[in-house]
Tab-separated table of C-alpha atoms and ligand atoms in Angstrom:
chain	number	residue	atom	x	y	z
U	3	MET	CA	71.571	92.392	111.694
U	4	ALA	CA	72.627	95.488	112.642
U	5	GLN	CA	75.157	93.850	115.598
U	6	ALA	CA	75.682	90.927	113.649
U	7	SER	CA	79.600	90.871	114.044
U	8	ALA	CA	81.996	90.489	111.598
U	9	THR	CA	84.327	88.787	113.148
U	10	LEU	CA	83.244	85.399	113.481
U	11	GLY	CA	83.721	85.321	109.568
U	12	HIS	CA	79.596	85.001	109.298
U	13	ASP	CA	76.014	87.135	109.728
U	14	HIS	CA	77.522	90.036	108.470
U	15	GLY	CA	75.064	92.871	108.967
U	16	ASP	CA	74.195	95.263	105.823
U	17	ASP	CA	76.007	97.543	108.171
U	18	VAL	CA	79.198	96.004	107.419
U	19	VAL	CA	78.188	95.648	103.500
U	20	ALA	CA	77.615	98.986	103.398
U	21	GLN	CA	81.023	100.350	104.873
U	22	HIS	CA	82.855	97.619	102.881
U	23	ARG	CA	81.713	99.461	99.998
U	24	LYS	CA	82.754	102.829	101.002
U	25	ASN	CA	86.153	100.966	101.729
U	26	VAL	CA	86.487	99.894	97.845
U	27	GLU	CA	84.970	103.047	96.421
U	28	ALA	CA	87.676	105.252	98.465
U	29	SER	CA	90.845	102.647	98.145
U	30	LYS	CA	89.676	102.727	94.732
U	31	ALA	CA	90.057	106.448	94.442
U	32	LEU	CA	92.936	107.091	96.754
U	33	ILE	CA	94.585	104.569	94.648
U	34	LEU	CA	93.638	106.071	91.364
U	35	SER	CA	94.381	109.332	92.363
U	36	ARG	CA	98.100	108.434	93.419
U	37	LEU	CA	98.669	105.847	90.673
U	38	GLY	CA	99.703	108.609	87.651
U	39	GLY	CA	100.020	107.497	84.031
U	40	LEU	CA	100.326	104.047	84.973
U	41	LYS	CA	97.507	101.272	84.276
U	42	PRO	CA	98.406	98.002	86.025
U	43	LYS	CA	96.418	95.633	84.371
U	44	ILE	CA	98.266	93.336	86.475
U	45	ALA	CA	98.327	93.018	90.633
U	46	ILE	CA	101.014	90.908	92.609
U	47	ILE	CA	100.627	89.713	96.168
U	48	LEU	CA	103.950	89.091	97.524
U	49	GLY	CA	104.028	86.053	100.151
U	50	SER	CA	106.500	85.893	102.527
U	51	GLY	CA	109.175	86.417	102.126
U	52	LEU	CA	108.913	87.121	98.668
U	53	GLY	CA	108.453	90.996	99.731
U	54	ALA	CA	111.448	92.160	97.400
U	55	LEU	CA	109.904	92.250	94.244
U	56	GLY	CA	107.854	94.977	95.345
U	57	ASP	CA	111.528	97.482	96.296
U	58	LYS	CA	112.268	96.258	92.726
U	59	LEU	CA	109.595	98.293	90.870
U	60	HIS	CA	111.066	101.665	89.146
U	61	SER	CA	109.054	104.243	89.308
U	62	PRO	CA	107.113	103.203	92.827
U	63	VAL	CA	104.045	104.899	93.903
U	64	ARG	CA	103.809	103.776	97.967
U	65	ILE	CA	100.262	103.858	99.468
U	66	ALA	CA	100.525	102.282	102.860
U	67	TYR	CA	97.723	99.756	103.448
U	68	LYS	CA	97.255	101.870	106.827
U	69	ASP	CA	95.553	105.035	104.567
U	70	LEU	CA	93.344	102.759	102.230
U	71	PRO	CA	90.319	102.520	103.965
U	72	GLY	CA	89.565	99.140	105.016
U	73	PHE	CA	93.155	96.945	103.766
U	74	PRO	CA	94.159	94.235	106.475
U	75	ILE	CA	96.992	95.768	107.834
U	76	PRO	CA	99.310	92.760	108.450
U	77	THR	CA	100.494	91.533	112.080
U	78	ILE	CA	103.125	89.265	111.710
U	79	VAL	CA	106.982	89.167	110.660
U	80	GLY	CA	107.656	89.221	106.781
U	81	HIS	CA	104.581	90.936	105.773
U	82	SER	CA	105.413	95.143	105.423
U	83	GLY	CA	101.449	96.194	104.380
U	84	GLU	CA	101.768	98.263	101.593
U	85	LEU	CA	100.624	98.398	97.867
U	86	ILE	CA	103.783	99.576	95.195
U	87	ALA	CA	102.773	100.701	92.168
U	88	GLY	CA	104.968	100.892	89.656
U	89	LYS	CA	106.987	99.270	86.121
U	90	LEU	CA	108.756	95.908	86.569
U	91	ASN	CA	110.237	95.061	83.091
U	92	GLY	CA	108.666	98.159	81.883
U	93	VAL	CA	104.653	96.239	82.283
U	94	ASP	CA	102.745	98.639	85.008
U	95	VAL	CA	101.979	96.886	87.774
U	96	ILE	CA	100.727	96.207	91.686
U	97	ALA	CA	102.615	95.256	94.318
U	98	LEU	CA	100.379	94.226	97.454
U	99	LYS	CA	103.486	93.507	100.013
U	100	GLY	CA	101.737	91.809	102.943
U	101	ARG	CA	98.104	90.940	103.419
U	102	LYS	CA	96.486	89.821	107.420
U	103	HIS	CA	95.933	85.570	106.732
U	104	PHE	CA	92.936	83.589	108.593
U	105	TYR	CA	94.918	82.969	111.096
U	106	GLU	CA	94.915	86.345	111.937
U	107	THR	CA	91.545	87.255	111.946
U	108	SER	CA	88.067	85.924	111.095
U	109	ASP	CA	87.210	89.002	109.594
U	110	PRO	CA	87.198	88.600	105.562
U	111	TYR	CA	86.210	92.315	104.898
U	112	PRO	CA	90.032	93.850	104.560
U	113	LEU	CA	90.988	90.741	102.347
U	114	LYS	CA	88.061	91.441	100.422
U	115	THR	CA	88.520	95.628	100.358
U	116	MET	CA	92.326	95.076	99.202
U	117	ILE	CA	91.303	92.416	96.240
U	118	ARG	CA	88.339	94.124	94.754
U	119	ALA	CA	89.645	97.858	95.056
U	120	MET	CA	92.251	96.362	92.378
U	121	LYS	CA	89.416	94.854	90.170
U	122	ALA	CA	87.687	98.774	90.749
U	123	VAL	CA	91.468	100.316	89.601
U	124	GLY	CA	91.450	98.493	86.614
U	125	VAL	CA	93.343	95.349	87.266
U	126	GLU	CA	92.087	92.473	85.872
U	127	VAL	CA	95.000	89.530	86.856
U	128	LEU	CA	95.700	89.057	90.439
U	129	PHE	CA	99.557	86.714	91.137
U	130	VAL	CA	99.356	85.133	94.031
U	131	SER	CA	102.675	83.678	95.720
U	132	ASN	CA	102.958	82.217	99.086
U	133	ALA	CA	105.479	79.835	100.894
U	134	ALA	CA	104.296	76.897	101.669
U	135	GLY	CA	105.592	73.437	102.475
U	136	SER	CA	106.247	70.385	99.757
U	137	LEU	CA	104.046	66.938	99.763
U	138	ARG	CA	106.374	65.491	97.375
U	139	ALA	CA	109.670	64.456	97.828
U	140	ASP	CA	110.429	65.179	94.028
U	141	ILE	CA	109.289	69.219	95.025
U	142	LYS	CA	112.393	70.326	97.139
U	143	VAL	CA	112.620	72.875	99.375
U	144	SER	CA	113.796	76.500	97.619
U	145	GLU	CA	111.983	75.873	94.191
U	146	LEU	CA	108.677	77.020	92.869
U	147	MET	CA	105.146	75.262	92.199
U	148	ALA	CA	102.895	76.951	89.569
U	149	ILE	CA	99.405	75.872	91.240
U	150	THR	CA	96.949	74.159	89.075
U	151	ASP	CA	93.765	73.924	91.655
U	152	HIS	CA	93.603	74.314	95.280
U	153	ILE	CA	91.628	72.668	98.610
U	154	ASN	CA	90.115	75.151	100.824
U	155	TRP	CA	90.622	73.080	103.807
U	156	MET	CA	90.287	76.117	105.967
U	157	GLY	CA	86.956	75.703	107.257
U	158	MET	CA	85.850	79.098	106.464
U	159	ASN	CA	85.099	80.579	103.191
U	160	PRO	CA	85.576	84.436	102.935
U	161	LEU	CA	82.520	84.726	101.257
U	162	VAL	CA	80.095	83.510	103.027
U	163	GLY	CA	76.939	85.889	104.333
U	164	ALA	CA	75.850	88.220	102.472
U	165	ASN	CA	76.303	88.611	99.152
U	166	ASP	CA	76.791	91.946	97.677
U	167	ASP	CA	75.489	91.221	93.714
U	168	ASP	CA	77.320	94.185	91.943
U	169	PHE	CA	80.919	92.522	93.206
U	170	GLY	CA	80.150	89.041	92.530
U	171	PRO	CA	77.597	86.472	92.104
U	172	ARG	CA	75.723	84.523	94.864
U	173	PHE	CA	77.420	81.028	93.571
U	174	PRO	CA	80.736	81.494	92.057
U	175	PRO	CA	82.147	78.235	89.806
U	176	MET	CA	85.569	77.809	90.914
U	177	THR	CA	86.491	74.849	87.949
U	178	ASP	CA	89.059	77.192	86.431
U	179	ALA	CA	89.890	78.808	89.452
U	180	TRP	CA	93.433	78.909	88.864
U	181	ASP	CA	92.894	80.475	84.717
U	182	PRO	CA	95.169	77.276	82.472
U	183	ALA	CA	96.025	80.298	79.638
U	184	LEU	CA	97.797	82.573	82.248
U	185	ARG	CA	99.430	79.078	83.776
U	186	ALA	CA	100.689	78.149	80.301
U	187	LYS	CA	102.736	82.141	80.159
U	188	LEU	CA	103.857	81.111	83.442
U	189	LYS	CA	105.727	77.500	82.618
U	190	GLU	CA	106.931	79.955	79.091
U	191	ALA	CA	108.245	82.463	81.249
U	192	ALA	CA	109.959	79.212	83.238
U	193	LYS	CA	111.135	77.913	79.805
U	194	LYS	CA	112.795	81.705	79.358
U	195	THR	CA	114.781	82.074	82.097
U	196	ASN	CA	115.849	78.658	83.434
U	197	VAL	CA	113.891	78.405	86.192
U	198	PRO	CA	112.625	74.607	87.477
U	199	LEU	CA	109.171	75.310	88.151
U	200	HIS	CA	106.722	72.305	89.093
U	201	GLU	CA	102.628	72.393	89.120
U	202	GLY	CA	100.486	70.906	91.427
U	203	VAL	CA	97.314	71.677	93.644
U	204	TYR	CA	97.505	73.509	96.335
U	205	ILE	CA	96.361	72.914	100.140
U	206	ALA	CA	95.205	75.418	102.495
U	207	PHE	CA	94.560	74.791	106.363
U	208	ARG	CA	93.570	77.732	108.698
U	209	GLY	CA	96.897	77.554	110.727
U	210	PRO	CA	98.603	79.199	112.825
U	211	MET	CA	100.441	75.782	113.343
U	212	PHE	CA	102.096	73.764	111.412
U	213	GLU	CA	100.538	70.772	110.320
U	214	THR	CA	100.760	66.977	112.329
U	215	PRO	CA	102.288	64.350	110.382
U	216	ALA	CA	98.726	62.998	109.993
U	217	GLU	CA	97.689	66.082	108.588
U	218	ILE	CA	99.913	66.015	106.054
U	219	ARG	CA	99.514	62.613	104.478
U	220	MET	CA	95.783	63.180	104.711
U	221	ALA	CA	96.548	66.164	102.593
U	222	ILE	CA	98.657	63.775	100.373
U	223	THR	CA	95.677	61.559	100.394
U	224	LEU	CA	93.475	64.147	99.488
U	225	GLY	CA	95.702	64.447	96.033
U	226	ALA	CA	97.241	68.305	97.122
U	227	GLN	CA	101.473	68.679	96.286
U	228	ALA	CA	102.014	71.840	98.571
U	229	VAL	CA	100.703	73.242	101.846
U	230	GLY	CA	100.266	76.627	102.996
U	231	MET	CA	98.134	79.161	105.213
U	232	SER	CA	96.308	81.381	102.604
U	233	SER	CA	96.012	81.930	98.728
U	234	VAL	CA	92.818	80.526	98.794
U	235	PRO	CA	90.929	82.959	100.271
U	236	ASP	CA	92.534	85.561	97.528
U	237	CYS	CA	92.010	83.029	94.874
U	238	VAL	CA	87.888	82.582	96.167
U	239	ILE	CA	87.513	86.574	96.034
U	240	ALA	CA	89.352	87.305	93.564
U	241	ARG	CA	87.817	85.071	91.201
U	242	HIS	CA	84.185	85.773	92.840
U	243	CYS	CA	84.578	89.710	91.400
U	244	GLY	CA	85.727	88.561	87.950
U	245	LEU	CA	90.135	88.351	88.025
U	246	LYS	CA	91.642	86.227	86.730
U	247	VAL	CA	94.260	83.969	88.441
U	248	VAL	CA	97.634	82.760	88.167
U	249	GLY	CA	100.099	82.295	91.129
U	250	CYS	CA	102.742	79.892	92.558
U	251	SER	CA	104.151	78.442	95.495
U	252	LEU	CA	107.860	78.608	96.747
U	253	ILE	CA	108.562	76.010	98.679
U	254	THR	CA	109.930	77.144	102.220
U	255	ASN	CA	110.126	73.270	103.292
U	256	MET	CA	109.000	69.600	103.544
U	257	GLY	CA	105.352	69.156	104.883
U	258	ALA	CA	105.525	68.031	108.834
U	259	GLY	CA	107.242	64.373	109.178
U	260	LEU	CA	108.293	64.366	105.653
U	261	SER	CA	111.764	65.662	106.622
U	262	ASP	CA	113.769	65.412	109.764
U	263	GLU	CA	113.857	69.373	109.600
U	264	LYS	CA	112.299	71.554	112.474
U	265	LEU	CA	109.379	73.388	111.059
U	266	SER	CA	109.656	77.087	111.926
U	267	HIS	CA	108.315	80.809	110.771
U	268	ALA	CA	111.975	82.295	110.805
U	269	HIS	CA	113.017	78.809	108.704
U	270	THR	CA	110.296	79.628	106.605
U	271	LEU	CA	111.562	83.139	105.849
U	272	GLU	CA	115.341	82.269	105.550
U	273	ASN	CA	115.141	79.344	102.992
U	274	ALA	CA	112.278	81.796	101.107
U	275	ALA	CA	115.278	84.299	100.765
U	276	ARG	CA	117.330	81.200	98.952
U	277	GLY	CA	114.096	80.640	96.221
U	278	ALA	CA	113.052	84.114	95.980
U	279	ALA	CA	115.981	85.108	92.952
U	280	ASN	CA	114.258	82.419	91.030
U	281	PHE	CA	110.609	83.948	91.527
U	282	GLU	CA	111.693	87.559	91.295
U	283	LYS	CA	113.058	86.197	88.027
U	284	LEU	CA	109.809	84.044	86.627
U	285	VAL	CA	107.506	86.965	87.936
U	286	THR	CA	109.557	89.581	85.980
U	287	GLU	CA	109.239	87.468	82.705
U	288	PHE	CA	105.886	87.091	83.114
U	289	VAL	CA	104.465	90.249	83.623
U	290	LYS	CA	106.097	90.568	79.903
U	291	LEU	CA	103.449	87.664	78.187
U	292	ILE	CA	100.222	88.440	79.214
I	330	HPA	N1	102.739	74.102	106.265
I	330	HPA	C1	101.757	75.213	106.327
I	330	HPA	N2	102.339	76.515	105.582
I	330	HPA	C2	102.913	76.707	105.190
I	330	HPA	C3	104.064	75.447	105.110
I	330	HPA	C4	103.804	74.210	105.846
I	330	HPA	O1	104.771	73.236	105.714
I	330	HPA	N3	105.005	76.081	104.878
I	330	HPA	C5	105.589	77.387	104.772
I	330	HPA	N4	103.852	77.906	105.025
């Protein structure tokens, strides 16, 4: 097992697991040494095109992922790879700007390190955001959808391999993976800020391609309302280690075949920018309510 490769996404050897524990500990120590008086209970993963919120924090403490042992270094445009701690609406938060997707790597450990380090520094709630395609005509481009549940259609699971019981159990339940009470607070924040907020199930494909129209029809049949290439692994890792999860999708396009628009990453970022202001309003109010 010593030779087991982390890059296959399974069968990690003892050396990989031990190194991961060291990375979580070292990242924890570095983050804690930099937080000053901040005691964040919430970490916010900023999805594609939503990173600007990280730059709105007051008294920011910035740590590049490359300085955090084991953290994921993003490789694509729109994801910068930086942890920013600071105050949002008077509340201590950590913003995680960028992460590595499972179309960039088969190695789940960088994402595990990032999320478990959040738990290790005292975070209790993980807010997950993403850019997604809509699977319903009434959920329109630039609108937001609170995630009620997810379907893991990625063909992989970040928890495959040796389980480290110190982080969480072998068979974690996913019944209330997306926390209903926190989602109620998110809806309250939406009402207060007049931001339209849909609700629905998010299905994750692994990517890195946009889906075919047939796959989109399948996703609709399976009961999803939005489609993307992220967030499910984040939620699974977070729930496994006991973090509560809440989050939303910013709709950047209609799913393939549901409109005439040509799908591209540039287009996704362009449409994300149009909805980002509402996202920021919503999250800024939400952190005050939890
Ligand atoms: N499919 C998958 N991922 C996405 C999409 C989509 O239509 N839009 C934004 N991310």
